[in-house]
Amino acid sequence: MPVKTIIEPFRIKSVEPIRWTTRRQREQRLEAAYYNLFLLPADDVLIDLLTDSGTGAMSTHQWAAIMEGDESYAGSRSFDRFKNSVQDIFGYKHVIPTHQGRAAERILFGVACKKGDVVPNNTHFDTTRANVEFVGAEAVDLVIAEGHQPALLHPFKGNMDVPALEALIQRVGRERIPLVMLTVTNNSGGGQPVSMENVRQVSAVCKRHRIPLYFDACRFAENAWFIRLREKGYESKTPKQIAQEMFRLGDGCTMSAKKDGMANIGGFLCTNDDLLAQQEKDLLILTEGYPTYGGLAGRDLEAIAVGVQEALEEDYLRYRIASTAYLGNHIASQGVPIVQPPGGHAIYLDARAFLPHIPADQFPGVALAAELYLEGGIRSVEIGTLMFAAAAQMDLVRLAIPRRVYTQSHIDYVVEVILEVWKHRETIPGMRLTYEAPFLRHFTAHLEPVKVGVVTRS
Ligand SMILES: *Cc1c(COP(=O)(O)O)cnc(C)c1O
Protein backbone atom coordinates (compact mmCIF):
# COMPACT_ATOMS: atom_id res chain seq x y z
CA MET A 1 0.00 0.00 0.00
CA PRO A 2 1.46 3.42 -0.90
CA VAL A 3 1.43 5.30 2.42
CA LYS A 4 0.97 9.07 2.32
CA THR A 5 1.08 9.92 6.02
CA ILE A 6 4.56 10.65 7.32
CA ILE A 7 4.55 9.61 10.98
CA GLU A 8 6.93 10.44 13.82
CA PRO A 9 9.61 7.73 13.39
CA PHE A 10 9.79 6.97 17.12
CA ARG A 11 7.56 6.05 20.05
CA ILE A 12 7.57 7.89 23.34
CA LYS A 13 9.26 6.36 26.36
CA SER A 14 9.30 9.25 28.79
CA VAL A 15 6.91 12.20 29.00
CA GLU A 16 7.19 15.73 30.35
CA PRO A 17 3.97 17.58 31.37
CA ILE A 18 3.27 21.05 29.95
CA ARG A 19 1.14 23.61 31.72
CA TRP A 20 -1.86 25.73 30.72
CA THR A 21 -2.26 29.35 31.84
CA THR A 22 -5.24 31.70 31.56
CA ARG A 23 -5.18 34.73 29.30
CA ARG A 24 -5.20 36.97 32.41
CA GLN A 25 -2.12 35.15 33.75
CA ARG A 26 -0.35 35.50 30.42
CA GLU A 27 -1.05 39.24 30.32
CA GLN A 28 0.53 39.60 33.77
CA ARG A 29 3.52 37.39 32.95
CA LEU A 30 4.18 39.24 29.69
CA GLU A 31 4.11 42.63 31.37
CA ALA A 32 6.44 41.35 34.11
CA ALA A 33 8.79 40.09 31.35
CA TYR A 34 8.83 43.57 29.71
CA TYR A 35 7.26 42.05 26.57
CA ASN A 36 10.50 40.15 25.93
CA LEU A 37 9.75 36.42 25.69
CA PHE A 38 13.34 35.56 26.65
CA LEU A 39 12.50 36.92 30.12
CA LEU A 40 9.49 34.60 30.65
CA PRO A 41 9.75 31.60 33.01
CA ALA A 42 9.50 28.50 30.78
CA ASP A 43 6.82 27.07 33.08
CA ASP A 44 4.47 29.80 31.87
CA VAL A 45 4.87 28.64 28.24
CA LEU A 46 2.63 25.95 26.78
CA ILE A 47 4.35 25.27 23.45
CA ASP A 48 7.93 26.50 23.38
CA LEU A 49 9.10 27.35 19.87
CA LEU A 50 11.68 29.89 21.04
CA THR A 51 14.46 27.77 19.63
CA ASP A 52 15.41 24.34 18.34
CA SER A 53 18.73 24.78 20.13
CA GLY A 54 19.41 22.23 22.85
CA THR A 55 15.68 21.60 23.21
CA GLY A 56 15.50 18.28 21.37
CA ALA A 57 14.64 14.89 22.83
CA MET A 58 17.54 12.47 22.98
CA SER A 59 17.20 8.89 21.79
CA THR A 60 17.55 5.73 23.86
CA HIS A 61 20.92 5.23 22.13
CA GLN A 62 22.09 8.65 23.28
CA TRP A 63 20.98 8.03 26.87
CA ALA A 64 22.72 4.67 26.81
CA ALA A 65 25.90 6.29 25.46
CA ILE A 66 25.73 8.85 28.27
CA MET A 67 26.21 6.03 30.78
CA GLU A 68 29.43 5.16 28.95
CA GLY A 69 30.82 8.65 29.46
CA ASP A 70 34.47 8.66 30.48
CA GLU A 71 35.01 11.67 32.73
CA SER A 72 38.82 11.54 32.65
CA TYR A 73 40.31 15.03 32.51
CA ALA A 74 42.77 14.16 29.74
CA GLY A 75 42.70 11.54 27.00
CA SER A 76 39.15 10.40 27.71
CA ARG A 77 37.76 7.49 25.70
CA SER A 78 34.63 9.59 25.11
CA PHE A 79 36.73 12.19 23.31
CA ASP A 80 38.02 9.53 20.91
CA ARG A 81 34.49 8.37 20.14
CA PHE A 82 33.37 11.98 19.68
CA LYS A 83 36.31 12.81 17.43
CA ASN A 84 35.90 9.67 15.31
CA SER A 85 32.19 10.24 14.82
CA VAL A 86 32.69 13.91 13.88
CA GLN A 87 35.57 13.12 11.53
CA ASP A 88 33.56 10.37 9.84
CA ILE A 89 31.11 13.06 8.66
CA PHE A 90 33.05 16.33 8.63
CA GLY A 91 36.44 14.93 7.64
CA TYR A 92 38.58 17.70 9.15
CA LYS A 93 41.96 17.04 10.74
CA HIS A 94 41.44 18.85 14.04
CA VAL A 95 38.26 18.54 16.10
CA ILE A 96 38.08 20.87 19.10
CA PRO A 97 35.14 20.45 21.49
CA THR A 98 33.50 23.58 22.92
CA HIS A 99 30.58 24.12 25.28
CA GLN A 100 28.44 25.41 22.40
CA GLY A 101 28.58 27.01 18.97
CA ARG A 102 29.36 30.54 20.04
CA ALA A 103 32.43 29.36 21.97
CA ALA A 104 33.70 27.82 18.74
CA GLU A 105 33.00 31.15 17.01
CA ARG A 106 34.74 33.20 19.66
CA ILE A 107 37.83 31.02 19.48
CA LEU A 108 37.90 30.93 15.66
CA PHE A 109 37.43 34.69 15.23
CA GLY A 110 39.66 35.45 18.23
CA VAL A 111 42.52 33.60 16.56
CA ALA A 112 41.88 34.18 12.85
CA CYS A 113 40.51 37.76 12.78
CA LYS A 114 41.68 41.18 13.81
CA LYS A 115 40.43 44.75 13.81
CA GLY A 116 39.71 46.02 10.30
CA ASP A 117 39.14 42.54 8.84
CA VAL A 118 36.02 41.66 6.86
CA VAL A 119 34.13 38.36 7.17
CA PRO A 120 31.64 37.49 4.41
CA ASN A 121 28.84 35.01 5.16
CA ASN A 122 25.56 34.24 3.40
CA THR A 123 23.85 35.60 6.53
CA HIS A 124 25.61 35.83 9.87
CA PHE A 125 23.67 34.33 12.75
CA ASP A 126 23.33 36.75 15.70
CA THR A 127 26.11 35.22 17.83
CA THR A 128 28.35 34.90 14.78
CA ARG A 129 27.93 38.56 13.87
CA ALA A 130 28.49 39.59 17.50
CA ASN A 131 31.69 37.53 17.73
CA VAL A 132 33.05 38.97 14.46
CA GLU A 133 32.26 42.50 15.61
CA PHE A 134 33.69 41.83 19.08
CA VAL A 135 37.20 41.48 17.60
CA GLY A 136 36.71 44.69 15.60
CA ALA A 137 36.07 43.00 12.25
CA GLU A 138 33.15 43.69 9.91
CA ALA A 139 30.47 41.04 9.29
CA VAL A 140 29.12 41.27 5.73
CA ASP A 141 25.99 39.39 4.64
CA LEU A 142 26.03 38.31 0.98
CA VAL A 143 22.96 36.13 0.55
CA ILE A 144 21.46 36.10 -2.98
CA ALA A 145 18.83 38.79 -3.69
CA GLU A 146 16.05 36.17 -3.63
CA GLY A 147 16.95 35.57 0.02
CA HIS A 148 15.60 39.01 0.95
CA GLN A 149 12.14 38.44 -0.55
CA PRO A 150 10.12 36.41 1.95
CA ALA A 151 7.28 35.44 -0.42
CA LEU A 152 9.50 34.36 -3.30
CA LEU A 153 9.92 30.65 -4.00
CA HIS A 154 13.46 29.45 -4.68
CA PRO A 155 14.92 26.02 -3.87
CA PHE A 156 18.17 27.35 -2.37
CA LYS A 157 17.42 30.74 -0.91
CA GLY A 158 20.37 30.42 1.46
CA ASN A 159 22.90 30.61 -1.40
CA MET A 160 25.68 33.16 -1.32
CA ASP A 161 25.78 35.81 -4.04
CA VAL A 162 29.02 34.72 -5.74
CA PRO A 163 29.57 37.87 -7.89
CA ALA A 164 29.02 39.96 -4.75
CA LEU A 165 31.68 37.89 -2.96
CA GLU A 166 34.10 38.48 -5.86
CA ALA A 167 33.31 42.20 -5.80
CA LEU A 168 33.88 42.39 -2.05
CA ILE A 169 37.27 40.67 -2.37
CA GLN A 170 38.23 43.12 -5.16
CA ARG A 171 37.09 46.09 -3.09
CA VAL A 172 38.67 45.34 0.29
CA GLY A 173 41.52 43.04 -0.80
CA ARG A 174 42.06 39.42 0.16
CA GLU A 175 44.49 40.37 2.98
CA ARG A 176 41.57 41.79 4.95
CA ILE A 177 39.42 38.66 4.55
CA PRO A 178 40.73 35.98 6.93
CA LEU A 179 37.96 33.55 6.01
CA VAL A 180 34.65 33.19 4.18
CA MET A 181 31.76 31.53 5.96
CA LEU A 182 28.69 29.67 4.71
CA THR A 183 25.84 29.07 7.14
CA VAL A 184 24.02 25.82 6.40
CA THR A 185 21.09 26.08 6.57
CA ASN A 186 20.84 29.86 6.65
CA ASN A 187 19.16 30.33 10.03
CA SER A 188 18.66 34.12 10.05
CA GLY A 189 17.55 34.03 6.41
CA GLY A 190 14.66 31.63 7.11
CA GLY A 191 16.35 28.26 7.62
CA GLN A 192 16.91 28.11 3.86
CA PRO A 193 19.40 25.69 2.34
CA VAL A 194 22.58 26.27 0.35
CA SER A 195 23.02 24.16 -2.80
CA MET A 196 26.07 22.00 -3.45
CA GLU A 197 26.55 23.97 -6.66
CA ASN A 198 26.77 27.20 -4.66
CA VAL A 199 29.18 25.65 -2.14
CA ARG A 200 31.32 24.55 -5.09
CA GLN A 201 31.34 28.05 -6.60
CA VAL A 202 32.11 29.78 -3.30
CA SER A 203 34.83 27.22 -2.64
CA ALA A 204 36.37 27.90 -6.07
CA VAL A 205 36.42 31.67 -5.44
CA CYS A 206 38.01 31.09 -2.03
CA LYS A 207 40.66 28.77 -3.49
CA ARG A 208 41.50 31.24 -6.24
CA HIS A 209 42.11 33.97 -3.67
CA ARG A 210 43.65 31.57 -1.10
CA ILE A 211 41.00 32.40 1.51
CA PRO A 212 39.87 29.54 3.77
CA LEU A 213 36.20 28.54 3.61
CA TYR A 214 34.46 27.67 6.87
CA PHE A 215 30.97 26.32 7.43
CA ASP A 216 28.67 27.41 10.19
CA ALA A 217 27.49 23.82 10.17
CA CYS A 218 24.72 23.89 12.81
CA ARG A 219 22.07 22.37 10.51
CA PHE A 220 24.27 20.43 8.11
CA ALA A 221 21.97 17.38 8.11
CA GLU A 222 18.86 19.38 7.21
CA ASN A 223 20.85 21.12 4.47
CA ALA A 224 21.96 17.74 3.12
CA TRP A 225 18.35 16.56 3.00
CA PHE A 226 17.27 19.64 1.01
CA ILE A 227 20.09 19.00 -1.45
CA ARG A 228 18.87 15.45 -1.88
CA LEU A 229 15.27 16.62 -2.40
CA ARG A 230 15.98 19.57 -4.67
CA GLU A 231 19.34 19.31 -6.44
CA LYS A 232 19.86 17.25 -9.56
CA GLY A 233 22.27 14.37 -9.16
CA TYR A 234 21.74 13.89 -5.43
CA GLU A 235 18.46 11.91 -5.42
CA SER A 236 20.13 8.61 -4.67
CA LYS A 237 22.97 9.82 -2.43
CA THR A 238 22.63 9.33 1.32
CA PRO A 239 22.46 12.44 3.53
CA LYS A 240 25.83 11.42 4.95
CA GLN A 241 27.47 11.20 1.53
CA ILE A 242 26.07 14.64 0.71
CA ALA A 243 27.34 16.12 3.99
CA GLN A 244 30.78 14.57 3.44
CA GLU A 245 30.97 16.00 -0.08
CA MET A 246 30.01 19.45 1.16
CA PHE A 247 32.56 19.51 3.97
CA ARG A 248 35.32 18.42 1.60
CA LEU A 249 34.82 21.73 -0.22
CA GLY A 250 35.80 23.69 2.90
CA ASP A 251 38.69 24.02 5.34
CA GLY A 252 36.88 23.85 8.65
CA CYS A 253 33.67 24.62 10.53
CA THR A 254 32.03 25.84 13.67
CA MET A 255 29.19 23.75 15.01
CA SER A 256 26.53 23.93 17.67
CA ALA A 257 25.76 20.37 18.75
CA LYS A 258 22.52 21.76 20.18
CA LYS A 259 21.09 21.71 16.65
CA ASP A 260 21.92 18.80 14.32
CA GLY A 261 24.18 17.38 17.04
CA MET A 262 20.88 16.28 18.63
CA ALA A 263 22.32 17.07 22.06
CA ASN A 264 21.22 19.43 24.83
CA ILE A 265 24.63 21.12 25.05
CA GLY A 266 27.91 21.18 23.16
CA GLY A 267 29.66 22.31 20.04
CA PHE A 268 32.92 22.04 18.19
CA LEU A 269 35.39 23.77 15.97
CA CYS A 270 37.16 21.99 13.13
CA THR A 271 40.08 22.98 10.95
CA ASN A 272 42.66 21.44 8.64
CA ASP A 273 45.19 24.14 9.56
CA ASP A 274 47.79 22.85 12.06
CA LEU A 275 49.04 26.26 13.17
CA LEU A 276 45.55 27.67 13.65
CA ALA A 277 44.50 24.53 15.55
CA GLN A 278 47.42 24.99 17.96
CA GLN A 279 46.48 28.60 18.65
CA GLU A 280 42.83 27.60 19.03
CA LYS A 281 43.69 24.88 21.54
CA ASP A 282 45.80 27.35 23.55
CA LEU A 283 42.86 29.73 23.77
CA LEU A 284 40.53 26.80 24.50
CA ILE A 285 42.60 25.82 27.54
CA LEU A 286 42.43 29.39 28.80
CA THR A 287 38.63 29.71 28.71
CA GLU A 288 36.87 26.42 27.87
CA GLY A 289 38.97 23.54 29.10
CA TYR A 290 41.51 20.93 28.10
CA PRO A 291 41.28 19.96 24.39
CA THR A 292 39.86 16.49 25.09
CA TYR A 293 36.75 17.90 26.77
CA GLY A 294 36.54 21.63 25.90
CA GLY A 295 34.05 22.62 28.60
CA LEU A 296 31.89 19.51 28.20
CA ALA A 297 31.45 16.41 30.33
CA GLY A 298 32.56 13.10 28.84
CA ARG A 299 28.91 12.07 28.71
CA ASP A 300 28.07 15.13 26.58
CA LEU A 301 30.74 14.07 24.08
CA GLU A 302 29.09 10.64 23.92
CA ALA A 303 25.63 12.13 23.29
CA ILE A 304 27.05 14.23 20.44
CA ALA A 305 28.97 11.28 18.95
CA VAL A 306 25.67 9.41 18.60
CA GLY A 307 23.60 12.50 17.79
CA VAL A 308 25.48 13.73 14.70
CA GLN A 309 24.97 10.30 13.16
CA GLU A 310 21.26 10.10 14.08
CA ALA A 311 20.68 13.52 12.51
CA LEU A 312 21.60 12.00 9.15
CA GLU A 313 19.13 9.08 9.33
CA GLU A 314 16.72 9.22 6.41
CA ASP A 315 13.55 8.39 8.37
CA TYR A 316 14.36 11.14 10.82
CA LEU A 317 15.11 13.77 8.16
CA ARG A 318 12.03 12.88 6.12
CA TYR A 319 9.82 13.36 9.21
CA ARG A 320 11.71 16.45 10.37
CA ILE A 321 11.42 18.39 7.12
CA ALA A 322 7.83 17.23 6.49
CA SER A 323 6.63 18.33 9.93
CA THR A 324 8.10 21.82 9.53
CA ALA A 325 6.47 22.12 6.11
CA TYR A 326 3.16 20.91 7.61
CA LEU A 327 3.03 23.93 9.94
CA GLY A 328 4.09 26.36 7.21
CA ASN A 329 1.72 25.08 4.55
CA HIS A 330 -1.30 25.04 6.87
CA ILE A 331 -0.96 28.69 7.84
CA ALA A 332 0.19 29.90 4.42
CA SER A 333 -2.89 28.33 2.79
CA GLN A 334 -5.02 30.68 4.93
CA GLY A 335 -3.07 33.74 3.77
CA VAL A 336 -0.58 34.09 6.62
CA PRO A 337 2.64 35.55 5.16
CA ILE A 338 5.62 33.29 5.81
CA VAL A 339 9.10 32.99 4.40
CA GLN A 340 8.65 30.65 1.45
CA PRO A 341 9.35 27.86 1.00
CA PRO A 342 9.22 26.45 4.57
CA GLY A 343 12.73 26.07 5.98
CA GLY A 344 14.26 23.09 7.76
CA HIS A 345 14.03 23.80 11.47
CA ALA A 346 11.51 26.61 11.63
CA ILE A 347 8.71 28.56 10.08
CA TYR A 348 9.29 32.29 9.84
CA LEU A 349 6.31 34.62 9.89
CA ASP A 350 6.87 37.79 7.87
CA ALA A 351 5.91 40.31 10.54
CA ARG A 352 6.13 43.35 8.23
CA ALA A 353 3.53 41.79 5.93
CA PHE A 354 1.49 40.38 8.84
CA LEU A 355 1.34 43.79 10.62
CA PRO A 356 1.72 46.43 7.88
CA HIS A 357 0.38 49.12 10.24
CA ILE A 358 3.46 48.77 12.51
CA PRO A 359 6.63 50.52 11.23
CA ALA A 360 9.96 48.66 11.55
CA ASP A 361 11.12 51.00 14.34
CA GLN A 362 8.16 49.78 16.40
CA PHE A 363 9.35 46.17 16.17
CA PRO A 364 6.54 44.35 14.33
CA GLY A 365 8.24 41.02 15.07
CA VAL A 366 8.28 41.64 18.81
CA ALA A 367 4.64 42.74 18.68
CA LEU A 368 3.59 39.58 16.82
CA ALA A 369 5.56 37.26 19.10
CA ALA A 370 3.94 38.89 22.15
CA GLU A 371 0.48 38.37 20.66
CA LEU A 372 1.11 34.67 19.92
CA TYR A 373 1.98 34.23 23.58
CA LEU A 374 -1.08 36.13 24.79
CA GLU A 375 -3.38 34.21 22.47
CA GLY A 376 -2.16 30.68 23.08
CA GLY A 377 0.89 30.48 25.35
CA ILE A 378 3.22 29.94 22.38
CA ARG A 379 6.75 31.26 22.66
CA SER A 380 8.56 32.29 19.47
CA VAL A 381 11.40 34.69 18.76
CA GLU A 382 11.83 37.89 16.80
CA ILE A 383 14.56 37.91 14.16
CA GLY A 384 14.51 41.46 12.94
CA THR A 385 14.94 45.04 14.08
CA LEU A 386 15.35 44.19 17.77
CA MET A 387 17.96 41.52 17.02
CA PHE A 388 19.91 43.27 14.27
CA ALA A 389 18.96 46.98 14.61
CA ALA A 390 19.76 48.87 11.40
CA ALA A 391 21.25 45.76 9.75
CA ALA A 392 17.83 44.05 9.76
CA GLN A 393 16.62 43.41 6.21
CA MET A 394 13.38 41.78 7.34
CA ASP A 395 11.25 41.52 10.46
CA LEU A 396 10.54 37.85 11.06
CA VAL A 397 9.04 35.82 13.87
CA ARG A 398 10.65 32.42 14.05
CA LEU A 399 8.69 29.39 15.20
CA ALA A 400 11.51 26.90 15.72
CA ILE A 401 10.58 23.25 16.06
CA PRO A 402 12.52 21.31 18.71
CA ARG A 403 13.74 17.95 17.41
CA ARG A 404 11.58 14.90 18.22
CA VAL A 405 9.61 16.82 20.90
CA TYR A 406 6.15 17.88 19.71
CA THR A 407 3.58 15.70 17.96
CA GLN A 408 1.26 16.59 15.12
CA SER A 409 -1.56 17.58 17.51
CA HIS A 410 0.72 20.12 19.18
CA ILE A 411 1.41 21.57 15.76
CA ASP A 412 -2.33 21.58 14.91
CA TYR A 413 -2.86 23.67 18.04
CA VAL A 414 -0.12 26.11 16.95
CA VAL A 415 -1.83 26.47 13.54
CA GLU A 416 -5.13 27.26 15.28
CA VAL A 417 -3.55 29.97 17.48
CA ILE A 418 -1.75 31.64 14.57
CA LEU A 419 -4.95 31.76 12.51
CA GLU A 420 -6.79 33.33 15.46
CA VAL A 421 -4.12 36.06 15.74
CA TRP A 422 -4.24 36.55 11.96
CA LYS A 423 -8.00 37.33 12.27
CA HIS A 424 -7.48 40.23 14.71
CA ARG A 425 -4.10 41.46 13.42
CA GLU A 426 -5.22 45.11 12.95
CA THR A 427 -5.62 45.49 16.72
CA ILE A 428 -2.03 44.54 17.59
CA PRO A 429 0.06 47.51 18.86
CA GLY A 430 3.71 48.30 18.06
CA MET A 431 6.47 48.25 20.69
CA ARG A 432 8.92 50.75 22.14
CA LEU A 433 12.31 50.00 23.74
CA THR A 434 12.79 51.05 27.36
CA TYR A 435 16.15 49.31 28.00
CA GLU A 436 18.89 47.84 25.79
CA ALA A 437 22.32 46.25 26.40
CA PRO A 438 25.35 47.11 24.18
CA PHE A 439 25.67 43.56 22.69
CA LEU A 440 22.99 41.05 21.64
CA ARG A 441 20.34 43.38 23.01
CA HIS A 442 17.38 41.15 22.09
CA PHE A 443 18.18 38.71 24.91
CA THR A 444 17.65 41.26 27.68
CA ALA A 445 15.80 44.23 26.15
CA HIS A 446 12.78 45.74 27.89
CA LEU A 447 9.84 46.95 25.79
CA GLU A 448 6.33 48.28 26.18
CA PRO A 449 3.37 48.56 23.81
CA VAL A 450 2.98 51.86 21.98
CA LYS A 451 -0.39 53.34 22.89
CA VAL A 452 -2.10 54.46 19.69
CA GLY A 453 -5.36 56.41 20.13
CA VAL A 454 -8.16 54.01 20.91
CA VAL A 455 -7.59 50.47 19.69
CA THR A 456 -10.58 48.26 20.18
CA ARG A 457 -10.78 44.60 19.45
CA SER A 458 -13.75 43.78 17.28
C1 LIG B 1 22.71 28.35 17.21
C2 LIG B 1 23.57 28.89 16.17
C3 LIG B 1 24.86 29.35 16.47
C4 LIG B 1 25.39 29.45 17.88
O1 LIG B 1 25.37 28.24 18.58
P1 LIG B 1 25.12 28.18 20.16
O2 LIG B 1 25.27 26.73 20.49
O3 LIG B 1 23.75 28.70 20.43
O4 LIG B 1 26.14 29.02 20.83
C5 LIG B 1 25.63 29.78 15.43
N1 LIG B 1 25.19 29.79 14.16
C6 LIG B 1 23.96 29.34 13.83
C7 LIG B 1 23.51 29.35 12.41
C8 LIG B 1 23.10 28.88 14.82
O5 LIG B 1 21.88 28.47 14.49
Coordinates of C-alpha atoms and ligand atoms in Angstrom, one line a residue, residues 52-53 99-103 105 125-128 183-188 216 218-219 254-259 266-267 345 398, ligand 1:
D52 CA 15.4 24.3 18.3
S53 CA 18.7 24.8 20.1
H99 CA 30.6 24.1 25.3
Q100 CA 28.4 25.4 22.4
G101 CA 28.6 27.0 19.0
R102 CA 29.4 30.5 20.0
A103 CA 32.4 29.4 22.0
E105 CA 33.0 31.1 17.0
F125 CA 23.7 34.3 12.7
D126 CA 23.3 36.8 15.7
T127 CA 26.1 35.2 17.8
T128 CA 28.3 34.9 14.8
T183 CA 25.8 29.1 7.1
V184 CA 24.0 25.8 6.4
T185 CA 21.1 26.1 6.6
N186 CA 20.8 29.9 6.7
N187 CA 19.2 30.3 10.0
S188 CA 18.7 34.1 10.0
D216 CA 28.7 27.4 10.2
C218 CA 24.7 23.9 12.8
R219 CA 22.1 22.4 10.5
T254 CA 32.0 25.8 13.7
M255 CA 29.2 23.7 15.0
S256 CA 26.5 23.9 17.7
A257 CA 25.8 20.4 18.8
K258 CA 22.5 21.8 20.2
K259 CA 21.1 21.7 16.6
G266 CA 27.9 21.2 23.2
G267 CA 29.7 22.3 20.0
H345 CA 14.0 23.8 11.5
R398 CA 10.7 32.4 14.0
Ligands
LIG1 C1 22.7 28.3 17.2 C2 23.6 28.9 16.2 C3 24.9 29.3 16.5 C4 25.4 29.4 17.9 O1 25.4 28.2 18.6 P1 25.1 28.2 20.2 O2 25.3 26.7 20.5 O3 23.7 28.7 20.4 O4 26.1 29.0 20.8 C5 25.6 29.8 15.4 N1 25.2 29.8 14.2 C6 24.0 29.3 13.8 C7 23.5 29.3 12.4 C8 23.1 28.9 14.8 O5 21.9 28.5 14.5

